[in-house]
Structure formats: C-alpha cells, structure tokens
XYZ file of C-alpha atoms in Angstrom:
393
model
C -38.123 -11.539 -61.414
C -41.353 -12.650 -60.451
C -45.039 -11.275 -61.109
C -47.244 -10.799 -58.218
C -50.692 -12.310 -58.280
C -52.409 -9.641 -55.435
C -55.219 -12.149 -55.692
C -53.930 -15.015 -54.172
C -51.262 -13.487 -52.640
C -48.283 -15.129 -54.660
C -45.273 -14.350 -57.241
C -45.370 -15.929 -60.093
C -42.260 -16.523 -62.100
C -41.480 -14.494 -65.294
C -39.655 -16.132 -68.228
C -36.168 -14.927 -69.359
C -36.116 -14.830 -73.088
C -32.907 -14.422 -75.656
C -33.594 -11.923 -77.450
C -33.442 -13.564 -80.361
C -36.120 -15.604 -79.961
C -38.614 -12.817 -79.206
C -37.933 -11.700 -83.002
C -35.598 -8.771 -81.272
C -32.562 -7.566 -82.760
C -30.090 -5.004 -81.731
C -29.675 -2.595 -84.235
C -33.624 -2.079 -84.791
C -34.694 -2.969 -81.194
C -32.341 -2.795 -78.452
C -30.494 0.622 -80.351
C -34.156 2.308 -80.331
C -35.127 1.460 -77.080
C -31.932 3.264 -75.584
C -31.740 5.596 -77.770
C -35.496 6.607 -77.093
C -35.110 6.350 -73.142
C -31.625 6.552 -72.362
C -32.844 7.194 -68.690
C -32.743 3.090 -68.773
C -28.579 3.533 -68.248
C -28.672 6.178 -66.043
C -29.536 4.566 -62.654
C -27.285 6.873 -60.422
C -29.260 9.483 -58.388
C -29.513 12.578 -60.204
C -27.957 11.222 -63.388
C -29.250 11.513 -67.156
C -28.144 11.212 -70.383
C -28.583 13.013 -73.499
C -28.312 10.867 -76.724
C -25.953 13.176 -79.387
C -25.497 10.612 -82.165
C -27.376 7.248 -83.268
C -24.165 4.892 -85.302
C -21.850 7.302 -85.712
C -19.237 6.976 -88.099
C -17.999 10.141 -88.438
C -14.469 9.618 -87.633
C -11.230 10.699 -89.806
C -9.838 7.727 -91.737
C -12.205 5.252 -90.858
C -15.441 3.644 -91.397
C -16.843 1.954 -87.903
C -19.535 2.765 -86.559
C -20.203 3.297 -82.723
C -23.766 2.683 -82.272
C -24.873 5.084 -79.549
C -23.422 8.726 -78.386
C -24.121 10.315 -75.212
C -23.108 13.799 -73.263
C -23.623 13.208 -69.096
C -24.443 16.068 -66.747
C -20.518 16.518 -66.034
C -20.398 17.279 -70.393
C -18.910 13.809 -70.389
C -19.218 11.592 -74.061
C -20.929 8.376 -73.220
C -20.064 5.898 -75.510
C -22.343 2.951 -76.017
C -22.023 -0.501 -77.239
C -24.716 -3.218 -77.758
C -24.528 -6.874 -78.731
C -27.843 -8.310 -77.323
C -27.418 -11.595 -76.190
C -23.843 -12.277 -75.987
C -21.061 -9.331 -75.851
C -18.346 -11.409 -77.901
C -14.726 -11.031 -77.294
C -13.824 -8.028 -78.968
C -16.359 -5.811 -77.654
C -13.999 -3.666 -74.876
C -11.348 -3.710 -77.468
C -14.414 -1.695 -80.165
C -15.643 0.669 -77.102
C -11.677 1.925 -77.055
C -11.508 2.673 -80.356
C -14.737 4.702 -80.225
C -13.454 6.819 -77.033
C -10.002 7.634 -78.448
C -11.610 8.891 -81.430
C -14.403 10.729 -79.436
C -11.586 11.918 -76.996
C -10.378 14.218 -79.633
C -13.845 15.772 -80.404
C -13.273 19.488 -79.599
C -16.560 21.449 -78.430
C -17.734 22.622 -81.632
C -17.821 19.286 -83.333
C -19.655 17.691 -80.500
C -22.054 20.578 -81.340
C -21.727 19.878 -84.820
C -22.229 16.340 -84.526
C -25.203 16.479 -82.193
C -27.257 19.221 -85.193
C -26.411 16.886 -87.509
C -28.275 14.245 -85.455
C -31.659 16.724 -84.798
C -31.364 17.802 -88.225
C -32.008 13.988 -89.327
C -34.717 13.565 -86.182
C -36.637 16.467 -87.504
C -36.325 15.096 -91.044
C -37.751 12.375 -90.394
C -40.851 13.508 -88.033
C -41.351 16.564 -90.670
C -40.357 19.134 -87.977
C -38.301 21.680 -87.640
C -34.676 20.799 -85.965
C -33.849 22.166 -82.708
C -30.756 23.889 -81.868
C -28.517 22.170 -80.534
C -26.403 24.386 -79.084
C -30.155 25.246 -76.696
C -30.581 22.203 -76.039
C -26.961 21.277 -74.674
C -26.858 24.512 -72.782
C -30.254 23.884 -70.867
C -29.039 20.038 -70.201
C -25.778 21.087 -68.732
C -27.479 24.194 -66.826
C -24.565 26.858 -67.926
C -24.988 30.015 -68.630
C -24.407 29.687 -72.228
C -22.602 27.419 -74.245
C -19.059 29.154 -73.991
C -19.326 28.151 -70.487
C -19.988 24.335 -70.783
C -17.302 22.271 -70.138
C -17.499 19.449 -73.010
C -15.526 16.378 -73.631
C -12.558 17.111 -71.178
C -9.558 15.569 -71.185
C -9.700 12.057 -69.587
C -13.457 12.415 -69.657
C -15.076 9.894 -71.750
C -17.239 6.953 -70.474
C -18.158 3.328 -71.522
C -21.139 1.413 -71.875
C -21.507 -1.757 -72.260
C -25.657 -3.330 -72.733
C -25.846 -6.999 -73.435
C -27.781 -9.828 -72.304
C -24.109 -12.209 -71.363
C -21.114 -11.170 -70.279
C -18.170 -13.673 -71.462
C -15.458 -13.816 -68.833
C -12.569 -11.692 -70.534
C -14.655 -9.025 -71.152
C -15.953 -8.384 -67.318
C -12.436 -9.351 -66.357
C -10.595 -6.335 -68.768
C -13.361 -3.586 -67.596
C -12.429 -4.244 -64.017
C -9.102 -3.785 -65.430
C -9.631 -0.796 -66.701
C -11.738 1.169 -64.367
C -8.430 0.622 -61.831
C -6.958 2.777 -63.957
C -9.891 5.457 -63.424
C -11.612 4.941 -67.065
C -15.133 5.075 -65.989
C -16.515 1.794 -67.380
C -20.332 0.180 -66.903
C -21.995 -3.008 -67.473
C -25.678 -3.584 -67.749
C -27.125 -7.059 -67.481
C -30.893 -6.004 -70.076
C -33.323 -9.517 -69.852
C -36.654 -9.889 -71.740
C -39.175 -11.876 -70.052
C -42.156 -13.070 -71.075
C -45.591 -13.149 -69.607
C -48.279 -14.138 -72.030
C -48.932 -11.807 -74.475
C -47.118 -9.081 -72.130
C -42.777 -8.509 -72.396
C -40.741 -6.992 -69.985
C -37.371 -5.986 -69.860
C -35.313 -5.790 -66.942
C -32.074 -3.331 -67.042
C -29.086 -4.176 -64.097
C -25.704 -2.716 -63.565
C -23.686 -5.052 -62.994
C -20.137 -3.599 -62.920
C -19.902 -1.288 -61.140
C -22.150 -3.219 -58.475
C -24.308 -0.271 -56.786
C -22.679 -0.693 -53.574
C -19.523 0.263 -55.207
C -20.650 2.878 -57.444
C -20.328 5.407 -54.437
C -17.182 4.805 -53.603
C -15.659 4.445 -57.045
C -17.058 8.431 -58.036
C -15.862 9.402 -55.237
C -12.172 8.364 -56.109
C -13.171 10.277 -59.597
C -14.553 12.849 -57.956
C -10.826 13.489 -55.546
C -8.722 13.243 -58.645
C -10.368 15.636 -60.467
C -10.470 18.407 -57.547
C -6.732 18.000 -57.414
C -6.909 19.004 -60.907
C -6.234 23.078 -61.539
C -8.918 24.583 -62.237
C -9.693 26.361 -65.957
C -8.645 30.287 -65.733
C -11.859 31.170 -67.107
C -13.584 29.448 -64.943
C -11.902 30.179 -61.802
C -12.948 33.923 -63.178
C -16.624 33.036 -63.561
C -16.915 31.511 -60.198
C -15.082 34.316 -58.536
C -17.359 37.210 -60.550
C -20.432 35.195 -59.582
C -20.002 34.827 -55.684
C -18.959 38.775 -55.906
C -22.482 39.622 -57.295
C -24.509 37.038 -54.894
C -22.680 38.377 -52.611
C -23.882 42.171 -53.377
C -26.733 40.614 -54.199
C -28.400 38.822 -50.752
C -26.723 42.088 -49.019
C -29.175 43.994 -51.000
C -32.338 41.597 -50.143
C -31.804 41.648 -46.494
C -32.580 44.942 -46.422
C -35.813 44.781 -48.724
C -39.234 43.610 -48.257
C -38.287 40.016 -49.714
C -37.061 37.420 -46.688
C -36.722 34.491 -49.536
C -33.137 34.928 -48.608
C -32.464 35.924 -45.658
C -30.697 32.931 -44.140
C -28.750 31.975 -47.552
C -25.546 31.841 -48.977
C -23.728 33.308 -51.775
C -22.327 30.323 -54.071
C -20.383 29.964 -57.522
C -22.945 28.653 -59.419
C -25.116 30.504 -61.359
C -28.206 30.197 -59.626
C -29.454 30.642 -56.112
C -32.531 28.561 -55.259
C -35.304 29.393 -51.468
C -37.407 27.221 -50.369
C -40.814 27.944 -51.494
C -42.555 25.837 -48.978
C -42.900 22.751 -51.239
C -40.238 20.298 -51.388
C -37.553 20.055 -54.341
C -39.410 23.124 -55.730
C -37.457 25.961 -55.139
C -37.618 30.338 -56.110
C -34.635 30.595 -57.839
C -32.389 33.774 -58.970
C -30.490 33.249 -62.318
C -27.290 35.658 -63.193
C -26.151 35.011 -66.750
C -24.221 36.400 -68.631
C -26.728 37.686 -71.675
C -29.869 37.139 -69.283
C -31.146 37.360 -65.282
C -34.545 35.604 -64.394
C -36.330 34.820 -61.504
C -38.636 31.646 -61.676
C -39.627 29.015 -59.661
C -38.909 25.405 -60.750
C -40.554 21.870 -60.516
C -38.189 19.884 -59.824
C -38.900 16.700 -57.600
C -37.525 13.142 -58.806
C -41.321 11.967 -59.514
C -42.355 13.971 -62.771
C -45.861 13.223 -61.943
C -45.997 15.503 -59.230
C -44.116 18.243 -60.888
C -46.559 18.059 -63.642
C -49.315 18.060 -60.923
C -48.257 21.424 -59.651
C -47.782 23.145 -62.825
C -51.306 22.012 -64.248
C -52.752 23.219 -61.192
C -50.938 26.709 -61.160
C -51.583 26.865 -64.505
C -54.981 26.864 -64.272
C -54.455 29.951 -62.658
C -52.668 31.373 -64.927
C -54.756 34.689 -65.240
C -54.999 35.740 -61.965
C -51.227 34.947 -61.427
C -50.179 36.838 -63.974
C -52.284 39.880 -62.647
C -50.978 39.416 -59.403
C -47.270 39.502 -60.777
C -48.180 42.322 -63.251
C -46.601 40.589 -66.695
C -47.102 37.641 -68.762
C -44.781 34.643 -67.685
C -42.903 32.264 -69.895
C -44.821 28.192 -68.405
C -42.158 25.776 -69.242
C -44.130 22.140 -68.685
C -40.273 20.644 -70.801
C -42.801 17.727 -71.498
C -39.252 15.938 -71.892
C -37.476 16.463 -68.923
C -38.566 15.487 -65.209
C -38.403 19.008 -64.030
C -40.660 22.129 -64.863
C -40.701 26.072 -64.617
C -42.517 29.428 -64.393
C -39.986 31.729 -65.273
C -39.637 35.985 -66.298
C -36.643 37.363 -67.843
C -34.609 40.448 -68.634
C -31.793 40.188 -71.073
C -28.299 42.046 -69.875
C -24.686 42.223 -70.151
C -24.533 40.437 -66.904
C -20.317 40.412 -66.224
C -19.991 44.406 -65.873
C -20.207 45.459 -62.527
C -21.510 48.918 -63.530
C -24.660 46.969 -64.018
C -25.250 45.083 -60.906
C -27.029 47.498 -59.015
C -29.707 47.526 -62.026
C -29.815 44.135 -62.194
C -29.894 43.114 -58.349
C -32.974 45.930 -57.964
C -34.572 44.102 -60.941
C -34.378 40.978 -58.862
C -35.456 41.929 -56.217
C -38.832 43.492 -57.551
C -39.746 40.522 -60.118
C -38.898 37.816 -57.133
C -41.265 39.890 -54.427
C -44.129 39.799 -57.285
C -43.259 36.392 -58.000
C -43.388 35.039 -54.790
C -46.750 37.012 -54.147
C -48.111 35.667 -57.289
C -47.753 32.306 -56.180
C -47.399 31.989 -52.274
C -51.373 31.946 -51.749
C -51.664 29.087 -54.403
C -48.229 27.224 -53.125
C -50.171 26.764 -49.842
C -53.479 25.512 -51.099
C -51.575 23.183 -53.440
C -49.692 22.060 -50.829
C -52.531 20.788 -49.062
C -53.682 18.591 -51.856
C -50.292 17.015 -52.190
C -50.533 16.143 -48.522
C -53.643 14.260 -48.630
C -53.250 12.633 -51.773
C -51.243 9.549 -53.138
C -48.601 9.348 -56.179
C -51.625 7.049 -57.853
C -54.078 9.648 -57.554
C -51.948 12.626 -59.086
C -50.984 10.171 -61.984
C -54.598 9.376 -62.399
C -55.226 13.121 -62.239
C -52.223 13.558 -65.123
C -54.527 11.887 -66.805
C-alpha cells in the first residue's frame, strides 16, 4: 500500500505492521472494528451484513464461543472467525463446529439470539433496546417476519479473518468450497505512516475474479431446489395483485407505472428522474405504502437529496395533503419518505379499495415531489461528490 503525495507527485510506501507490535488484540480491537463496521467483509456488489451476536456461547452442551455471528441479505447465517496475526492450524475446524451448531437454529431462536445482543447493547448505552424482529424485517426487506427465510438448510457461510494464512488452512477452505460450502478468507494488514494507522481488508479466497462464478453455481443449485409452498403462494398472490393494480394505474392519471411489469416481490418501483431513487408501491400482508426511496450506492448523495427535500418538508406535506414519514436511516445507505395504511392485504376482497388508495396517494406523492426533484437533479449534475460530502457536513 502506498500513500500519494500530490505536492511531489510521488507515492511513498506505507510500513506494514503486525497487530501485536501496535498493541492491538483480537477481542478488544479487530473484533470490535468488524462488529461496528461489518461492511468491511461485505465487498461484493450490493452485499450487506448485520451482526446479530458477539462471542456467542449459547449452544447446547458446549461453552465454546464463536467470535461474531452475522446474517446476510438472503437470511443466511454467517460465522466470522478472527485470528489476528496468524490463523493457527485449527481455525477451519473451529468454524465448521460453529456452523454445525448454527445449522440447527430455528428462525425464532435466531430472533431470540439477536434480541439478547440488542438488549446487551441497550444496557451498555443506557438506551431502549431495539426490536430484533423489526430490525430483521427491515434488513431482509420482507413483508413481515413470517415471510423471512432465515437459516435455511445448507446455507451457513464461513468468513475467516487474519493477517497470515497457513497453507493447511487455505487448502482446506478451497476444498470445502468445492462442496458448496460458502467460505471466504480476508487478509487484514495494518499499516503505519507516522502517527497515522491504516487497515487494509482484502478478500483472498475466493479471489474477486472467481466470486461471481462461484455465486452463480450456488444460485443454480438453489434454483433447482423445490420452492417452499407458502412462498409460492405469496408470489402467486403478489403477481395477481400487481396485475390488477397496474391495469388500474394504466387507466388513471398517474403514468409512473405505464411501462412496468407485474412481479412477485412485495414492492413495485418506477423511475423518478433521479438514478436509483425510485417511487415504490409496497404491498404487504398488514400494510400498504407509497414511498420515495433514495438508494444510491453513495450514501452521501442519498443524504444530500433527503436533506434538500426535508428543507421543503412543510411545502411538500401541504401539497401531499397529509403528514409523511421521513426516514433518514443514518445507519444504512438508503433514505425514504413514505405514507402507509394498515390493511388486510391478502384478502382479495380488499384489493379494489387498496389499489384505489395506491393510485390516489402515489399521484399525490409524485405531485408533491416532482418540481423539487427536478431542481435537485440539476444540482446533482453540477455538483461533485466531494462538494456533496462537504454540504452534508
């Protein structure tokens, strides 16, 4: 790793260090860093990790502790093992034991494990504990906890983190990968430049070039498995609802969804004129929503657009005709503005009323935001990302 000196137009090498030489330990430092920023290990496009436990020892008939337990966007449990400067010889065996323990966890047990983690965090901070169920529904982007597919059979993932990997470890990981066990190895290296310290996190197994191929193989196997009956029912129901909704929208004054096809998801998106910032219709079992979502990969741009709209909150809400829910979501990349209604969405007798509600309120939302978004879009075209970051403070 090199540091760029723009004054001299030269690069200067940074000094690679050992964690122990810098006084860093596995539990107090590396583990804490990854717990508070798990995205360091989520380097794939669109990948996110949510930490749900730390030093978990709640397995039956054993007091062994796994370092970090996370869940990914597909509801798969992720076992994270940290070994600082050297992996040692037994790290793969340890992780496999933990994966075996975790494979038996039911959805309700996973929720309970996460809730205990949130309760401990709340106790440490003195703030009220968040709801594990609500957090998981939000993170997994599903229509209620009952719709979430969590810790399905043969979906557990292993992530290893260390500065140096022994050959017997990397060979075993590569061999396990051939049998569909999702394993990743991250090499972490601390660097020092004077008083400044840096950390490089690099995925070495599988290599970034082969990751897409391996994911494709796993996805193919998953597609060949028979789908759960309940999930099939939800997909069929949503598809039927969106077909009716889109037909009604096509006959209304709202043209946002004129070129949109029905889908099996619980949301339907339409363009707003701003890249990766769609209008969404949300169809759930107990709630329907209209919303504007700011979901670019650059969190700073999302925050900038949200703040620009928030400054016009009174005008926007007056035009809309009701108070909107404004969600900056500081711990996530996306921001949202939404309006909802409680319903019995899976009762088809309610669909005409629900669809009419969606048409009326999506029309109002587009009208309330349209001119503001045009102005913001012009500003985005003229502003650079550093300028946006500076504007966000």
